[in-house]
Short mmCIF file of C-alpha atoms in Angstrom, two decimals:
data_model
loop_
_atom_site.label_atom_id
_atom_site.label_comp_id
_atom_site.label_asym_id
_atom_site.label_seq_id
_atom_site.Cartn_x
_atom_site.Cartn_y
_atom_site.Cartn_z
CA MET A 30 0.50 -27.16 -24.09
CA VAL A 31 1.74 -24.24 -21.90
CA LEU A 32 -0.45 -21.77 -23.79
CA LYS A 33 -3.38 -24.12 -23.27
CA TYR A 34 -2.80 -24.15 -19.52
CA LEU A 35 -2.31 -20.38 -19.39
CA SER A 36 -5.74 -19.62 -20.80
CA THR A 37 -7.85 -16.88 -19.26
CA VAL A 38 -9.69 -19.40 -17.07
CA SER A 39 -6.55 -21.13 -15.80
CA PRO A 40 -5.72 -21.05 -12.08
CA ALA A 41 -2.05 -20.97 -13.11
CA GLN A 42 -2.69 -17.81 -15.12
CA LYS A 43 -4.62 -16.28 -12.23
CA TRP A 44 -1.88 -16.99 -9.67
CA LEU A 45 0.87 -15.90 -12.04
CA GLY A 46 -1.00 -12.61 -12.25
CA PHE A 47 -1.04 -12.43 -8.45
CA VAL A 48 2.72 -13.02 -8.32
CA THR A 49 3.31 -10.15 -10.76
CA ALA A 50 0.99 -8.08 -8.54
CA ILE A 51 3.32 -8.87 -5.62
CA TRP A 52 6.30 -7.71 -7.69
CA ILE A 53 4.52 -4.45 -8.55
CA GLN A 54 3.80 -3.81 -4.88
CA ALA A 55 7.42 -4.63 -4.05
CA ILE A 56 8.51 -1.69 -6.21
CA ALA A 57 5.47 0.63 -5.95
CA GLY A 58 6.50 2.18 -2.65
CA ASN A 59 8.92 4.54 -4.40
CA ASN A 60 6.74 7.39 -3.17
CA TYR A 61 7.85 6.66 0.41
CA THR A 62 11.57 6.95 -0.31
CA PHE A 63 11.82 10.76 -0.42
CA SER A 64 13.98 10.86 2.72
CA ASN A 65 16.71 8.92 0.90
CA TYR A 66 17.42 11.76 -1.54
CA SER A 67 15.69 14.80 0.00
CA ASN A 68 18.94 16.19 1.44
CA ALA A 69 20.53 16.08 -2.03
CA LEU A 70 17.62 18.09 -3.47
CA LYS A 71 17.75 20.52 -0.55
CA SER A 72 21.46 21.15 -1.10
CA LEU A 73 21.39 21.41 -4.90
CA MET A 74 18.31 23.67 -4.99
CA VAL A 75 19.27 25.65 -1.82
CA LEU A 76 15.87 25.14 -0.15
CA THR A 77 14.50 25.94 3.27
CA GLN A 78 12.88 23.09 5.20
CA LEU A 79 9.41 24.48 4.41
CA GLN A 80 10.23 24.51 0.69
CA LEU A 81 11.60 20.97 0.89
CA ASN A 82 8.50 19.78 2.75
CA ASN A 83 6.31 21.34 0.09
CA LEU A 84 8.25 19.37 -2.52
CA SER A 85 7.31 16.23 -0.57
CA VAL A 86 3.71 17.45 -0.53
CA ALA A 87 3.90 17.84 -4.32
CA LYS A 88 4.76 14.17 -4.74
CA ASP A 89 1.87 13.25 -2.44
CA VAL A 90 -0.48 15.57 -4.34
CA GLY A 91 0.15 13.25 -7.26
CA LYS A 92 -2.00 10.74 -5.40
CA ALA A 93 -4.89 13.18 -5.47
CA PHE A 94 -5.04 12.58 -9.20
CA GLY A 95 -5.45 8.88 -8.46
CA ILE A 96 -9.14 9.51 -9.09
CA LEU A 97 -8.21 9.37 -12.78
CA SER A 98 -6.83 5.84 -12.37
CA GLY A 99 -9.96 4.90 -10.43
CA LEU A 100 -12.20 6.10 -13.26
CA ALA A 101 -9.98 4.43 -15.85
CA SER A 102 -10.03 1.09 -14.00
CA ASP A 103 -13.74 0.72 -14.82
CA ARG A 104 -13.18 1.46 -18.51
CA PHE A 105 -9.80 0.05 -19.55
CA PRO A 106 -8.04 -3.31 -19.09
CA THR A 107 -5.46 -3.75 -16.35
CA SER A 108 -2.59 -3.73 -18.85
CA VAL A 109 -3.39 -0.18 -19.97
CA ILE A 110 -3.52 1.07 -16.38
CA LEU A 111 -0.10 -0.49 -15.67
CA ILE A 112 1.55 0.98 -18.78
CA ILE A 113 0.32 4.47 -17.89
CA GLY A 114 1.83 4.10 -14.42
CA ALA A 115 5.11 2.84 -15.87
CA VAL A 116 5.48 5.80 -18.26
CA GLU A 117 4.60 8.37 -15.60
CA GLY A 118 7.12 6.94 -13.15
CA LEU A 119 9.85 6.79 -15.78
CA ILE A 120 9.39 10.48 -16.58
CA GLY A 121 8.79 11.75 -13.03
CA TYR A 122 11.71 9.99 -11.34
CA GLY A 123 13.86 10.16 -14.48
CA VAL A 124 13.90 13.97 -14.40
CA GLN A 125 14.71 13.96 -10.67
CA TRP A 126 17.63 11.64 -11.45
CA LEU A 127 18.90 14.03 -14.14
CA VAL A 128 18.88 16.87 -11.60
CA VAL A 129 20.46 15.01 -8.66
CA SER A 130 23.11 13.38 -10.90
CA GLN A 131 23.78 16.92 -12.25
CA HIS A 132 23.29 15.88 -15.86
CA ILE A 133 21.09 18.98 -16.04
CA SER A 134 20.93 22.10 -13.89
CA PRO A 135 18.24 22.22 -11.18
CA LEU A 136 14.91 23.12 -12.72
CA PRO A 137 12.77 25.98 -11.41
CA TYR A 138 10.95 25.08 -8.19
CA TRP A 139 7.49 24.90 -9.81
CA GLN A 140 8.76 22.55 -12.52
CA MET A 141 10.30 20.23 -9.92
CA CYS A 142 6.93 20.18 -8.15
CA ILE A 143 5.30 18.99 -11.37
CA PHE A 144 7.77 16.13 -11.89
CA LEU A 145 7.52 15.02 -8.26
CA CYS A 146 3.75 15.10 -8.64
CA LEU A 147 4.04 12.98 -11.78
CA GLY A 148 6.20 10.41 -9.99
CA GLY A 149 3.77 10.28 -7.09
CA ASN A 150 0.80 9.82 -9.39
CA SER A 151 2.46 6.87 -11.15
CA THR A 152 2.02 4.70 -8.05
CA THR A 153 -1.76 5.28 -8.01
CA TRP A 154 -2.07 3.64 -11.42
CA MET A 155 0.04 0.67 -10.30
CA ASN A 156 -1.79 0.24 -7.00
CA THR A 157 -5.24 0.64 -8.54
CA ALA A 158 -4.52 -1.97 -11.20
CA VAL A 159 -3.22 -4.42 -8.61
CA LEU A 160 -5.84 -3.97 -5.89
CA VAL A 161 -8.92 -3.82 -8.11
CA THR A 162 -7.91 -6.90 -10.10
CA CYS A 163 -6.80 -9.02 -7.14
CA MET A 164 -9.67 -8.09 -4.82
CA ARG A 165 -12.08 -9.19 -7.55
CA ASN A 166 -10.11 -12.34 -8.34
CA PHE A 167 -10.04 -13.46 -4.68
CA LYS A 168 -13.35 -12.19 -3.28
CA ASN A 169 -13.45 -14.76 -0.46
CA ASN A 170 -10.03 -13.83 0.96
CA GLN A 171 -9.90 -10.04 0.83
CA GLY A 172 -8.06 -9.67 4.16
CA PRO A 173 -5.10 -11.90 3.21
CA VAL A 174 -4.97 -10.42 -0.30
CA SER A 175 -4.83 -6.87 1.07
CA GLY A 176 -2.33 -7.88 3.77
CA ILE A 177 0.09 -9.57 1.36
CA LEU A 178 -0.07 -6.89 -1.33
CA LYS A 179 0.11 -3.98 1.10
CA GLY A 180 2.82 -5.88 3.00
CA TYR A 181 5.08 -6.02 -0.04
CA LEU A 182 4.24 -2.38 -0.72
CA GLY A 183 5.48 -1.62 2.79
CA LEU A 184 8.67 -3.58 2.15
CA SER A 185 9.34 -1.81 -1.14
CA THR A 186 11.03 1.14 0.55
CA ALA A 187 13.41 -1.20 2.38
CA ILE A 188 13.94 -3.24 -0.80
CA PHE A 189 14.98 -0.14 -2.77
CA THR A 190 16.98 1.32 0.13
CA ASP A 191 18.89 -1.86 0.93
CA LEU A 192 19.58 -2.69 -2.72
CA SER A 193 20.84 0.85 -3.21
CA THR A 194 23.04 0.57 -0.11
CA ALA A 195 24.35 -2.83 -1.23
CA LEU A 196 25.02 -1.95 -4.85
CA PHE A 197 25.49 1.83 -5.00
CA SER A 198 26.68 2.81 -1.49
CA SER A 199 23.51 4.86 -0.92
CA SER A 200 24.22 7.17 -3.87
CA PRO A 201 21.11 9.43 -4.25
CA SER A 202 21.48 9.64 -8.04
CA SER A 203 21.80 5.86 -8.50
CA PHE A 204 18.86 5.41 -6.14
CA LEU A 205 16.67 7.72 -8.23
CA LEU A 206 17.70 5.95 -11.43
CA SER A 207 16.52 2.65 -9.96
CA LEU A 208 13.21 4.30 -8.96
CA ALA A 209 12.70 5.37 -12.56
CA VAL A 210 13.71 2.22 -14.42
CA ILE A 211 12.86 -0.82 -12.27
CA PRO A 212 9.12 -0.11 -11.76
CA ALA A 213 8.71 0.55 -15.50
CA ILE A 214 10.21 -2.84 -16.38
CA ILE A 215 8.10 -4.72 -13.79
CA CYS A 216 4.88 -3.02 -14.94
CA VAL A 217 5.49 -4.03 -18.55
CA VAL A 218 5.99 -7.65 -17.47
CA ALA A 219 2.89 -7.60 -15.25
CA ALA A 220 0.80 -6.11 -18.07
CA LEU A 221 1.18 -9.44 -19.89
CA PHE A 222 -0.24 -11.59 -17.07
CA LEU A 223 -2.34 -9.61 -14.56
CA GLN A 224 -6.03 -9.69 -15.50
CA GLU A 225 -9.40 -10.52 -13.99
CA ALA A 226 -10.15 -14.24 -14.03
CA PRO A 227 -13.00 -16.43 -12.75
CA SER A 228 -12.55 -18.99 -9.98
CA ASN A 229 -13.50 -22.64 -9.78
CA SER A 230 -14.49 -24.46 -6.62
CA ALA A 231 -11.38 -26.66 -6.39
CA GLU A 232 -8.99 -23.73 -6.72
CA THR A 233 -11.04 -21.62 -4.28
CA LYS A 234 -10.75 -24.31 -1.58
CA GLN A 235 -6.96 -24.19 -1.88
CA GLN A 236 -6.71 -20.41 -1.60
CA PRO A 237 -6.26 -20.24 2.22
CA LEU A 238 -3.36 -22.70 2.07
CA VAL A 239 -1.73 -20.84 -0.81
CA PHE A 240 -2.04 -17.52 1.00
CA ASN A 241 -0.41 -19.07 4.08
CA ILE A 242 2.53 -20.15 1.90
CA LEU A 243 2.81 -16.67 0.41
CA ASN A 244 2.68 -15.17 3.91
CA VAL A 245 5.63 -17.36 4.97
CA LEU A 246 7.61 -16.22 1.93
CA ALA A 247 6.78 -12.58 2.67
CA PHE A 248 7.90 -12.93 6.30
CA THR A 249 11.14 -14.50 5.05
CA VAL A 250 11.82 -11.46 2.85
CA ALA A 251 11.09 -9.12 5.78
CA PHE A 252 13.43 -10.91 8.20
CA TYR A 253 16.09 -11.13 5.49
CA LEU A 254 15.95 -7.35 5.02
CA LEU A 255 15.91 -6.77 8.77
CA ALA A 256 19.00 -8.95 9.23
CA PHE A 257 20.87 -6.92 6.62
CA ASP A 258 19.91 -3.66 8.32
CA VAL A 259 20.82 -4.57 11.91
CA THR A 260 24.18 -6.18 11.11
CA GLY A 261 25.84 -2.87 10.27
CA ASN A 262 28.12 -2.06 7.34
CA HIS A 263 28.99 -4.77 4.84
CA GLY A 264 31.73 -5.28 2.31
CA HIS A 265 31.19 -5.45 -1.44
CA THR A 266 31.08 -9.27 -1.54
CA ILE A 267 28.51 -9.64 1.26
CA SER A 268 26.40 -6.84 -0.21
CA SER A 269 26.41 -8.48 -3.65
CA LEU A 270 25.42 -11.83 -2.15
CA PHE A 271 22.63 -10.10 -0.22
CA ALA A 272 21.29 -8.51 -3.40
CA PHE A 273 21.32 -11.85 -5.22
CA GLY A 274 19.56 -13.58 -2.31
CA LEU A 275 16.89 -10.88 -2.20
CA LEU A 276 16.12 -11.33 -5.89
CA VAL A 277 15.78 -15.09 -5.35
CA LEU A 278 13.33 -14.54 -2.49
CA LEU A 279 11.27 -12.12 -4.59
CA ALA A 280 11.09 -14.75 -7.35
CA ALA A 281 10.10 -17.53 -4.90
CA PRO A 282 6.29 -16.93 -5.14
CA LEU A 283 6.51 -18.35 -8.68
CA ILE A 284 6.24 -21.78 -7.04
CA VAL A 285 2.48 -21.18 -6.70
CA PRO A 286 1.57 -20.82 -10.40
CA ALA A 287 4.12 -23.55 -11.17
CA TYR A 288 2.22 -25.88 -8.82
CA PHE A 289 -1.12 -25.18 -10.51
CA LEU A 290 0.47 -25.53 -13.92
CA LEU A 291 2.40 -28.78 -13.37
CA ALA A 292 0.69 -30.59 -10.51
CA GLN A 293 -2.93 -29.98 -11.46
CA PRO A 294 -3.31 -29.87 -15.23
CA SER A 295 -6.93 -30.99 -15.00
CA LEU A 296 -7.82 -27.81 -13.14
CA THR A 297 -5.93 -25.53 -15.49
CA SER A 298 -7.37 -26.96 -18.68
CA ASP A 299 -10.27 -25.09 -20.24
CA VAL A 300 -11.01 -27.98 -22.59
CA GLU A 301 -10.74 -31.23 -20.69
CA GLY A 302 -11.16 -30.01 -17.09
CA THR A 303 -13.95 -31.33 -14.96
CA ILE A 304 -15.07 -27.85 -13.94
CA SER A 305 -17.34 -25.99 -16.30
CA GLU A 306 -15.97 -22.42 -16.26
CA PRO A 307 -18.41 -21.07 -18.89
CA LEU A 308 -21.29 -22.17 -16.65
CA ILE A 309 -19.75 -20.35 -13.69
CA ILE A 310 -19.25 -17.22 -15.76
CA GLN A 311 -22.83 -17.43 -16.97
CA ASN A 312 -24.18 -17.82 -13.45
CA GLU A 313 -22.04 -14.97 -12.13
CA THR A 314 -23.24 -12.72 -14.95
CA LYS A 315 -26.84 -13.69 -14.20
CA ASN A 316 -26.36 -12.92 -10.51
CA VAL A 317 -24.81 -9.53 -11.29
CA THR A 318 -27.78 -8.71 -13.52
CA ILE A 319 -30.21 -9.62 -10.75
CA VAL A 320 -28.31 -7.46 -8.26
CA GLU A 321 -28.31 -4.55 -10.69
CA ASP A 322 -32.05 -4.90 -11.28
CA MET A 323 -32.66 -4.93 -7.51
CA ALA A 324 -30.47 -1.83 -7.13
CA LYS A 325 -32.67 0.03 -9.59
CA VAL A 326 -35.69 -0.72 -7.45
CA LYS A 327 -33.99 0.46 -4.23
CA GLU A 328 -33.57 4.18 -3.74
CA LYS A 329 -30.61 3.78 -1.40
CA PRO A 330 -28.21 0.82 -1.08
CA MET A 331 -27.58 -0.64 2.37
CA ILE A 332 -24.12 -0.78 3.94
CA GLY A 333 -22.49 -3.94 2.59
CA GLU A 334 -24.01 -3.51 -0.88
CA ASP A 335 -22.47 -1.93 -3.98
CA HIS A 336 -22.39 1.88 -3.77
CA THR A 337 -21.47 4.38 -6.44
CA ILE A 338 -19.03 6.99 -5.18
CA PHE A 339 -21.85 9.53 -4.92
CA GLU A 340 -23.98 7.14 -2.87
CA ALA A 341 -21.03 6.44 -0.58
CA LEU A 342 -20.33 10.15 -0.10
CA LYS A 343 -23.85 10.58 1.26
CA THR A 344 -23.28 8.08 4.08
CA PHE A 345 -22.11 8.92 7.59
CA ASP A 346 -19.90 5.80 7.63
CA PHE A 347 -17.86 6.92 4.64
CA TRP A 348 -16.89 10.20 6.27
CA VAL A 349 -16.05 8.52 9.57
CA LEU A 350 -13.74 6.16 7.66
CA PHE A 351 -12.30 9.03 5.60
CA LEU A 352 -11.51 11.27 8.59
CA SER A 353 -10.09 8.48 10.75
CA PHE A 354 -7.91 7.48 7.78
CA LEU A 355 -6.67 11.09 7.60
CA CYS A 356 -5.58 11.03 11.25
CA GLY A 357 -3.65 7.77 10.83
CA VAL A 358 -1.99 8.07 7.43
CA GLY A 359 -1.61 11.87 7.50
CA THR A 360 0.55 11.78 10.62
CA GLY A 361 2.38 8.71 9.32
CA MET A 362 3.20 10.51 6.06
CA CYS A 363 4.63 13.40 8.07
CA VAL A 364 7.13 11.10 9.79
CA ILE A 365 8.00 9.24 6.58
CA ASN A 366 8.61 12.49 4.67
CA ASN A 367 10.68 14.08 7.45
CA LEU A 368 12.82 11.17 8.63
CA GLY A 369 15.89 12.68 6.97
CA GLN A 370 15.56 15.95 8.87
CA MET A 371 14.41 14.25 12.09
CA GLY A 372 17.53 12.10 12.05
CA GLY A 373 19.72 15.08 11.22
CA ALA A 374 18.24 17.13 14.08
CA LEU A 375 19.16 14.34 16.50
CA GLY A 376 22.70 14.05 15.13
CA TYR A 377 22.44 10.95 12.91
CA ALA A 378 24.65 11.14 9.81
CA ASP A 379 22.93 8.22 8.01
CA ILE A 380 19.13 7.96 8.23
CA SER A 381 18.72 5.00 5.86
CA ILE A 382 18.30 2.65 8.85
CA PHE A 383 15.20 4.59 9.96
CA VAL A 384 13.72 4.49 6.45
CA SER A 385 14.27 0.72 6.33
CA LEU A 386 12.87 0.17 9.83
CA THR A 387 9.69 2.08 8.99
CA SER A 388 9.32 0.05 5.80
CA ILE A 389 10.00 -3.38 7.33
CA TRP A 390 7.83 -2.89 10.40
CA GLY A 391 5.17 -1.38 8.16
CA PHE A 392 5.21 -4.73 6.40
CA PHE A 393 4.59 -6.57 9.67
CA GLY A 394 1.73 -4.23 10.46
CA ARG A 395 0.15 -4.75 7.05
CA ILE A 396 0.46 -8.49 6.68
CA ILE A 397 -0.33 -9.43 10.28
CA SER A 398 -3.37 -7.16 10.41
CA GLY A 399 -4.62 -8.63 7.13
CA MET A 400 -4.41 -12.20 8.46
CA ALA A 401 -5.50 -11.42 12.02
CA SER A 402 -8.48 -9.27 11.09
CA GLU A 403 -9.72 -11.98 8.71
CA HIS A 404 -9.27 -14.66 11.40
CA CYS A 405 -11.15 -12.61 14.00
CA ILE A 406 -14.07 -12.08 11.62
CA ARG A 407 -14.23 -15.82 10.89
CA LYS A 408 -13.87 -16.78 14.56
CA TYR A 409 -15.55 -14.01 16.55
CA SER A 410 -17.25 -11.71 13.98
CA THR A 411 -14.99 -8.86 15.20
CA PRO A 412 -15.52 -5.70 13.14
CA ARG A 413 -12.41 -4.98 11.11
CA PRO A 414 -12.31 -1.25 12.09
CA PHE A 415 -11.31 -2.33 15.64
CA TRP A 416 -7.82 -2.95 14.22
CA ASN A 417 -7.61 0.61 12.97
CA ALA A 418 -8.64 1.87 16.42
CA ALA A 419 -5.92 -0.21 18.10
CA SER A 420 -3.30 1.15 15.69
CA GLN A 421 -4.29 4.74 16.49
CA ILE A 422 -3.74 4.21 20.23
CA LEU A 423 -0.33 2.62 19.61
CA MET A 424 0.54 5.56 17.38
CA VAL A 425 -0.31 7.99 20.19
CA GLY A 426 2.23 6.22 22.42
CA GLY A 427 4.84 6.34 19.67
CA TYR A 428 4.47 10.09 19.11
CA ILE A 429 4.62 10.86 22.83
CA TYR A 430 7.79 8.75 23.12
CA MET A 431 9.36 10.63 20.19
CA ALA A 432 8.35 13.99 21.67
CA LEU A 433 10.11 13.12 24.94
CA ALA A 434 13.25 12.30 22.90
CA PHE A 435 14.50 9.43 25.04
CA PRO A 436 17.74 7.77 23.84
CA GLY A 437 16.92 5.67 20.79
CA SER A 438 13.47 7.25 20.50
CA LEU A 439 13.78 7.62 16.72
CA TYR A 440 14.46 3.89 16.39
CA MET A 441 11.40 3.03 18.46
CA GLY A 442 9.32 5.71 16.77
CA SER A 443 10.22 4.43 13.31
CA ILE A 444 9.09 0.94 14.31
CA VAL A 445 5.81 2.06 15.91
CA VAL A 446 4.88 4.42 13.08
CA GLY A 447 5.74 1.74 10.53
CA ILE A 448 3.51 -0.86 12.23
CA CYS A 449 0.54 1.46 12.71
CA TYR A 450 0.77 3.05 9.26
CA GLY A 451 0.88 -0.45 7.79
CA VAL A 452 -2.18 -1.61 9.75
CA ARG A 453 -4.10 1.46 8.64
CA LEU A 454 -3.42 0.90 4.94
CA ALA A 455 -3.99 -2.86 4.95
CA VAL A 456 -7.20 -2.85 6.99
CA THR A 457 -8.89 0.12 5.33
CA VAL A 458 -8.82 -1.54 1.89
CA PRO A 459 -11.09 -4.52 2.80
CA VAL A 460 -13.18 -2.30 5.12
CA ALA A 461 -14.01 -0.05 2.15
CA SER A 462 -14.94 -3.03 -0.05
CA GLU A 463 -17.02 -4.64 2.71
CA LEU A 464 -18.95 -1.45 3.41
CA PHE A 465 -19.40 -0.16 -0.14
CA GLY A 466 -18.87 -3.17 -2.45
CA LEU A 467 -16.38 -4.07 -5.17
CA LYS A 468 -18.25 -2.82 -8.23
CA TYR A 469 -16.81 0.70 -8.02
CA PHE A 470 -13.90 -0.16 -5.78
CA GLY A 471 -11.19 1.41 -7.96
CA LEU A 472 -12.69 4.88 -7.69
CA MET A 473 -13.69 4.38 -4.03
CA TYR A 474 -10.12 3.44 -3.09
CA ASN A 475 -8.64 6.46 -4.84
CA VAL A 476 -11.07 8.84 -3.16
CA LEU A 477 -10.03 7.44 0.23
CA ILE A 478 -6.33 7.86 -0.50
CA LEU A 479 -6.90 11.56 -1.11
CA ASN A 480 -6.01 11.54 2.58
CA LEU A 481 -2.36 10.93 1.66
CA PRO A 482 -1.80 14.29 -0.08
CA LEU A 483 -4.22 16.06 2.28
CA GLY A 484 -2.51 14.63 5.35
CA SER A 485 0.91 15.31 3.89
CA PHE A 486 -0.03 18.95 3.29
CA LEU A 487 -1.53 19.49 6.75
CA PHE A 488 0.96 17.63 8.92
CA SER A 489 4.15 17.71 6.82
CA GLY A 490 3.90 20.77 4.56
CA VAL A 491 2.24 23.14 7.03
CA LEU A 492 2.80 21.87 10.58
CA ALA A 493 6.25 20.22 10.40
CA GLY A 494 7.71 22.67 7.87
CA TYR A 495 6.61 25.75 9.79
CA VAL A 496 7.66 24.42 13.22
CA TYR A 497 11.09 23.26 11.97
CA ASP A 498 11.91 26.57 10.27
CA SER A 499 10.65 28.51 13.28
CA GLU A 500 12.84 26.50 15.66
CA ALA A 501 15.85 26.81 13.32
CA LYS A 502 15.42 30.60 13.15
CA SER A 503 15.01 31.00 16.90
CA SER A 504 18.18 29.00 17.57
CA GLY A 505 20.22 30.92 14.98
CA GLY A 506 20.89 27.90 12.78
CA GLY A 507 19.77 29.42 9.49
CA ASN A 508 17.71 26.77 7.66
CA THR A 509 19.05 23.89 9.80
CA CYS A 510 17.71 22.97 13.23
CA SER A 511 19.55 20.76 15.73
CA GLY A 512 18.07 19.20 18.84
CA SER A 513 14.99 17.33 20.06
CA HIS A 514 12.97 20.57 20.22
CA CYS A 515 12.86 20.78 16.38
CA TYR A 516 9.90 18.41 16.11
CA ARG A 517 8.55 18.16 19.68
CA LEU A 518 5.44 20.27 19.03
CA VAL A 519 4.80 18.34 15.81
CA PHE A 520 4.72 15.02 17.67
CA ILE A 521 2.39 16.40 20.35
CA VAL A 522 -0.11 17.71 17.80
CA MET A 523 -0.03 14.41 15.89
CA ALA A 524 -0.66 12.47 19.11
CA PHE A 525 -3.85 14.47 19.67
CA ALA A 526 -4.88 13.83 16.04
CA CYS A 527 -4.55 10.08 16.57
CA ILE A 528 -6.71 10.27 19.71
CA VAL A 529 -9.44 11.79 17.54
CA GLY A 530 -8.85 9.03 14.98
CA PHE A 531 -9.25 6.39 17.68
CA GLY A 532 -12.66 7.77 18.61
CA LEU A 533 -13.80 7.77 14.98
CA ASP A 534 -12.65 4.18 14.44
CA MET A 535 -14.51 3.01 17.53
CA VAL A 536 -17.67 4.69 16.25
CA LEU A 537 -17.32 2.86 12.93
CA ALA A 538 -16.60 -0.46 14.65
CA VAL A 539 -19.79 -0.17 16.72
CA ARG A 540 -21.90 0.89 13.73
CA THR A 541 -20.72 -2.06 11.60
CA ARG A 542 -21.21 -4.87 14.15
CA LYS A 543 -24.29 -6.24 12.37
CA LEU A 544 -22.56 -6.17 8.98
CA TYR A 545 -19.59 -8.16 10.28
CA SER A 546 -21.92 -10.61 12.00
CA LYS A 547 -23.45 -11.29 8.57
CA ILE A 548 -19.99 -11.66 7.00
CA HIS A 549 -19.10 -14.10 9.80
CA GLU A 550 -22.22 -16.16 9.11
CA THR A 551 -21.43 -16.23 5.38
CA MET A 552 -17.89 -17.45 6.09
CA GLU A 553 -19.23 -20.17 8.38
CA SER A 554 -21.72 -21.36 5.75
CA ARG A 555 -18.95 -21.53 3.12
CA LYS A 556 -16.81 -23.51 5.55
CA ASP A 557 -19.63 -25.99 6.21
CA ALA A 558 -20.29 -26.34 2.48
CA ALA A 559 -16.62 -27.05 1.82
CA VAL A 560 -16.52 -29.74 4.51
CA SER A 561 -19.66 -31.43 3.19
#
């Protein structure tokens, strides 16, 4: 009976896949945790700050090869994409664990770059598998889908950091071992359940309610992590109870597929159900064929229609989106990669609180912007890029505040950067699909996130690394810099970059007003049809 309900057309199967997608995102942010073990690498390998920053760039360069996962997503099933990501992560982070735990001697610098690159690339396979599959499975709720998935991705750094603090007392080697093993196990589990599945009308009507429930659960996880962080040091018993409670909260979304499986068997049955799934599949296939035939007739697709990557690259809108994305995520990556050294320069012995704050508030930025941007389109036809523009302005304020180095500025800066970085990632995903379609979304997404390694290189590898080493040398501190001046120029330059990004986002928002008016009208017509 259970196998019958978990057929490929079952809503229970579809939502179970979405839950495993949440779990993948909850562990796929390992690429943002470099600050938790960067000092151990710097000490063992005797690196300058510029060399250490270039190691962080190497892990981000791994995302440049995400184009491979984008190409593969159109040719291979989701399970294959997930297994590739699992194996890469196991090798990339496994070797780093061997070095930091001193099971092996530090490898030559160029070899370490390769393994960091491999670990960074593993997340592109995981994220591509999750986003492509779920965006296609829930076409009518792309904002909430992106917000929830990117929200858990934002929380993943805090999840790993807090679990490591609770169970391993922030040991860098134990932390790296968890980065290697846990994602591999989750990906293997998800490979069994995450796949593209058709929708039926009854299940589609319930999607907004289900996403609201999942949002509540996600907020609960975020506040739970925040409570652990702000309450200071904990004993072994409290830490163990926290870890157990966190695992329970991460398992809680299973109530959704359980509901569809147990409470609505008529909707999950592909034999006796009242909804004819084969007919829906046939109609969808027919519609796709018609769209493809029309595309052959047109020389150039309009914004809002399916674009190949080459067609998208020829549009002005793509490059506006690409460059504004660079300003937002590039500067954000610089802060994330350098939190360890930023905290050290200001005299903080433990920087894990800043890593967790960036992660948790990044979650709030991602999930709230996903829900709010969708609501504003439905209610007011507000172009989604407006949210990116707002995040850029807030980021400018955050960088100026950090440059002035007021007391507690790193706490406030971590929060602001987390929020804005989260908004940028969550909003850009549905913007890309709305402008250029879902047909080639896997490759489109991975071309856009080339901004992560590019931004990391420009702002972290070149700007921050050079400025830090220059300030350390001028103050006679060798390869260590102390004081607010170590990163002041970096923050000022990044503030100007975000001002440019704000202008680009406003241009895109104005240019896409008509498109979002059409999306608003489509949402209204669906709403009226559901009521009738």
